[in-house]
Amino acid sequence: MTGQENKGTAVVTGASSGIGAVYADRLAGQGYDLVLVARRANRLEELAEKLRYAYDRKVSFITADLSDDDDVRRVERLISADESVTLLVNNAGLGGQQVVATADADAAERMIKVNVIALTRLTRAVLPGLLARNRGAIVNIASVLAYETSFGGIYSGTKAYVVNFTEALQREVAGTNVKVQVVLPGATRTDFWELAGSDIDQLPKEIVMTADDMVDAALVGLARGEAVTVPALADAGKLDTFLGARQAFYGSLHANKPAARYAA
């Protein structure tokens, strides 16, 4: 890989395993240097050494818990000051099939901090630099559960935020050379499920995707300039229909008086 064009530095959160580790591998193979962010220092160090050897890229890592305010701000400072950053992959996330009435409030807060607040702050940290240099991309990993609440309102609510936040970002960067993509994976075989207290083997095998396949599809979508990538969706027209129907519905929500059906 020596002599390959350097595409700048990709920051990947949640990089110590699963989807994040696959992104790190693929991006190093595409010519990116890497900054890997995760909680588990031993895994980060092992992965960084493996990628340096395999791809002859610069690979550094930041050990950080993105549910910790001080850690998030430390990562912000480091990546906002790095002018080589051309790509941010906001992959870190916490899950859990939690019913609000019985959820552990502290666990719910940690999920919101990682899935929503850290993602927002890290995006804010790199976006001004990307716009100033007029190049680069931000990839936000959401979930198909952004559109389905059966897994619990807390998790699906955080992922709905990621979708809406990313769509607004896409409008914000329109007309520039900065790309913004939201990825909506379905069930993906990673240790995320075990950490969330669920058993992925209880799901039908035909709906469970490998992390390798998910990331490879998402990177194809990014290369094609897709704003929304759903790796499992066979008929892209269904996404267009859904988004179009949603926009039409929104257009019917405004009037100078309440609808007749609310008349006393």
XYZ file of C-alpha atoms in Angstrom:
264
model
C 0.000 0.000 0.000
C 3.023 2.283 0.130
C 2.730 5.219 -2.247
C -1.081 5.168 -2.277
C -2.753 8.575 -2.373
C -3.316 9.900 1.136
C -6.964 10.829 1.567
C -6.400 12.617 4.855
C -7.365 11.388 8.295
C -10.527 9.503 9.178
C -11.785 9.670 12.754
C -13.777 6.563 13.686
C -15.612 6.316 17.000
C -16.546 3.016 18.576
C -13.585 1.616 16.671
C -12.423 -1.158 18.974
C -14.741 -3.837 17.540
C -17.663 -4.557 15.255
C -18.758 -1.978 12.707
C -16.189 0.588 13.839
C -13.272 -1.832 13.483
C -14.424 -2.802 9.980
C -14.678 0.872 8.995
C -11.137 1.395 10.287
C -9.838 -1.508 8.202
C -11.625 -0.465 5.025
C -10.673 3.200 5.318
C -7.025 2.390 5.925
C -7.187 0.243 2.816
C -8.604 3.170 0.859
C -5.672 5.419 1.811
C -6.816 7.187 4.975
C -4.721 7.737 8.065
C -6.754 7.005 11.163
C -7.666 8.305 14.578
C -9.527 5.558 16.423
C -11.738 6.402 19.404
C -13.137 3.908 21.912
C -13.122 2.926 25.580
C -11.017 -0.239 25.407
C -7.380 0.794 25.147
C -6.003 -2.724 24.709
C -8.241 -3.404 21.718
C -7.461 -0.028 20.180
C -3.736 -0.602 20.526
C -4.006 -4.061 18.975
C -6.112 -2.812 16.062
C -3.870 0.200 15.457
C -0.782 -1.987 15.245
C -2.518 -4.404 12.883
C -3.615 -1.609 10.532
C -0.220 0.083 10.518
C 1.370 -3.176 9.460
C -1.296 -4.129 6.905
C -1.697 -0.771 5.153
C 1.367 1.329 6.025
C -0.841 4.145 7.310
C -0.524 6.463 10.289
C -2.873 5.144 12.962
C -3.311 6.797 16.351
C -5.978 6.274 18.952
C -7.762 8.130 21.731
C -9.032 6.127 24.682
C -12.283 7.805 25.697
C -15.694 7.042 27.135
C -18.108 9.109 25.071
C -20.669 9.064 27.864
C -18.201 11.076 29.954
C -18.403 14.846 29.437
C -14.698 15.454 30.001
C -13.691 12.680 27.605
C -15.980 14.022 24.876
C -14.503 17.484 25.223
C -10.980 16.075 25.102
C -11.763 14.254 21.850
C -13.380 17.429 20.492
C -10.262 19.472 21.154
C -7.978 16.932 19.536
C -9.937 16.382 16.341
C -10.966 20.006 15.822
C -7.295 21.016 15.934
C -6.263 18.367 13.387
C -6.367 19.964 9.935
C -5.713 16.618 8.270
C -9.185 15.315 9.225
C -11.306 14.714 6.122
C -13.762 12.110 7.421
C -15.661 11.526 10.655
C -17.515 8.269 11.218
C -19.825 8.659 14.220
C -20.276 4.966 14.916
C -20.088 4.748 18.716
C -23.416 3.825 20.234
C -25.127 2.191 23.170
C -28.243 0.051 22.877
C -30.788 -1.690 25.009
C -34.387 -2.832 24.734
C -35.522 -0.633 27.585
C -39.077 0.218 28.589
C -39.123 3.743 29.961
C -41.056 2.894 33.137
C -38.480 0.347 34.266
C -35.310 1.657 32.578
C -32.288 2.458 34.663
C -32.213 6.253 34.488
C -28.420 6.441 34.532
C -28.132 3.854 31.743
C -30.675 5.784 29.685
C -28.689 8.980 30.214
C -25.465 7.267 29.103
C -27.200 6.060 25.950
C -28.419 9.557 25.127
C -24.993 11.025 25.830
C -23.221 8.617 23.477
C -25.845 8.290 20.742
C -26.942 11.931 20.642
C -24.757 14.376 22.542
C -21.318 12.979 21.664
C -22.325 12.535 18.023
C -23.534 16.132 17.892
C -20.506 17.611 19.617
C -17.968 15.675 17.543
C -19.776 16.650 14.353
C -19.678 20.264 15.478
C -15.966 19.886 16.226
C -14.972 18.870 12.684
C -17.607 20.515 10.482
C -16.168 24.064 10.434
C -12.778 22.717 9.329
C -14.295 20.559 6.618
C -16.268 23.522 5.292
C -13.241 25.814 5.439
C -11.211 23.284 3.432
C -14.268 22.493 1.266
C -13.676 18.750 1.337
C -14.458 15.700 3.377
C -17.428 13.830 4.778
C -19.359 13.000 7.925
C -20.963 9.576 8.284
C -23.508 9.067 11.052
C -24.539 5.527 11.924
C -28.215 5.450 12.853
C -30.431 2.336 12.697
C -33.547 1.097 10.952
C -35.049 1.310 14.443
C -35.183 5.070 13.956
C -38.462 4.194 12.207
C -39.608 1.446 14.596
C -40.173 1.726 18.344
C -40.578 -1.940 19.286
C -36.994 -2.055 20.620
C -37.791 0.634 23.172
C -38.429 4.346 22.966
C -35.070 5.412 24.364
C -32.862 3.697 21.797
C -35.141 4.307 18.824
C -35.565 7.905 19.935
C -31.810 8.480 19.878
C -31.545 7.001 16.408
C -34.467 9.093 15.129
C -32.483 12.108 16.321
C -29.465 10.932 14.321
C -31.580 10.669 11.160
C -33.162 14.113 11.535
C -29.897 15.736 12.614
C -28.110 14.300 9.599
C -30.811 15.365 7.158
C -30.519 18.923 8.462
C -26.728 18.751 8.079
C -27.174 17.714 4.467
C -29.129 20.899 3.812
C -26.482 22.902 5.633
C -23.615 21.645 3.446
C -25.532 21.788 0.164
C -23.493 23.486 -2.519
C -20.158 22.546 -0.923
C -17.830 19.606 -1.492
C -18.561 18.233 1.982
C -20.691 15.079 2.006
C -22.970 13.972 4.828
C -24.390 10.451 4.945
C -26.656 8.668 7.397
C -26.471 4.871 7.463
C -29.368 2.770 8.715
C -28.195 -0.758 9.485
C -30.615 -3.500 10.356
C -29.595 -6.356 12.648
C -25.817 -6.641 12.333
C -23.725 -9.357 13.964
C -21.455 -7.558 16.446
C -20.892 -7.591 20.204
C -23.285 -4.618 20.400
C -26.115 -7.060 21.042
C -24.434 -8.799 23.954
C -23.470 -5.471 25.499
C -27.100 -4.337 25.126
C -28.341 -7.475 26.912
C -29.885 -9.092 23.822
C -29.221 -12.328 21.937
C -28.877 -11.830 18.192
C -29.094 -15.589 17.666
C -32.784 -15.351 18.558
C -33.364 -13.489 15.293
C -33.939 -15.280 11.975
C -30.575 -15.779 10.272
C -31.923 -14.364 7.007
C -32.245 -10.866 8.520
C -28.842 -10.723 10.250
C -26.025 -9.101 8.264
C -22.298 -9.315 8.939
C -20.483 -6.138 9.909
C -18.207 -6.564 6.891
C -21.126 -6.615 4.454
C -22.840 -3.714 6.191
C -19.789 -1.463 6.083
C -18.881 -2.395 2.511
C -22.393 -1.468 1.368
C -22.306 1.786 3.326
C -18.992 2.765 1.743
C -20.405 2.098 -1.720
C -23.310 4.376 -0.817
C -20.910 7.071 0.366
C -18.873 6.844 -2.839
C -22.087 7.227 -4.850
C -23.089 10.307 -2.880
C -26.098 8.748 -1.170
C -27.593 10.897 1.568
C -29.355 7.914 3.150
C -27.931 4.403 2.902
C -29.918 1.371 4.018
C -27.711 -1.648 3.290
C -30.536 -4.205 3.476
C -33.002 -2.290 1.280
C -33.303 -4.048 -2.076
C -35.704 -1.561 -3.715
C -34.325 1.985 -3.432
C -37.648 3.257 -4.776
C -39.260 2.391 -1.448
C -37.021 4.893 0.297
C -37.920 7.569 -2.246
C -41.621 6.788 -1.776
C -41.307 6.955 2.005
C -39.424 10.250 2.007
C -41.787 11.729 -0.558
C -44.855 10.700 1.440
C -43.346 12.164 4.586
C -42.693 15.474 2.846
C -46.236 15.562 1.468
C -47.595 14.806 4.939
C -45.540 17.648 6.411
C -46.978 20.005 3.823
C -50.478 19.295 5.119
C -49.666 20.227 8.726
C -49.975 24.004 8.378
C -53.127 26.147 8.375
C -54.357 29.414 9.875
C -57.184 27.640 11.726
C -57.685 24.227 13.365
C -59.005 21.524 11.061
C -62.810 21.167 10.883
C -62.594 17.815 12.699
C -61.617 19.677 15.876
C -64.715 21.909 15.838
C -66.678 21.733 19.083
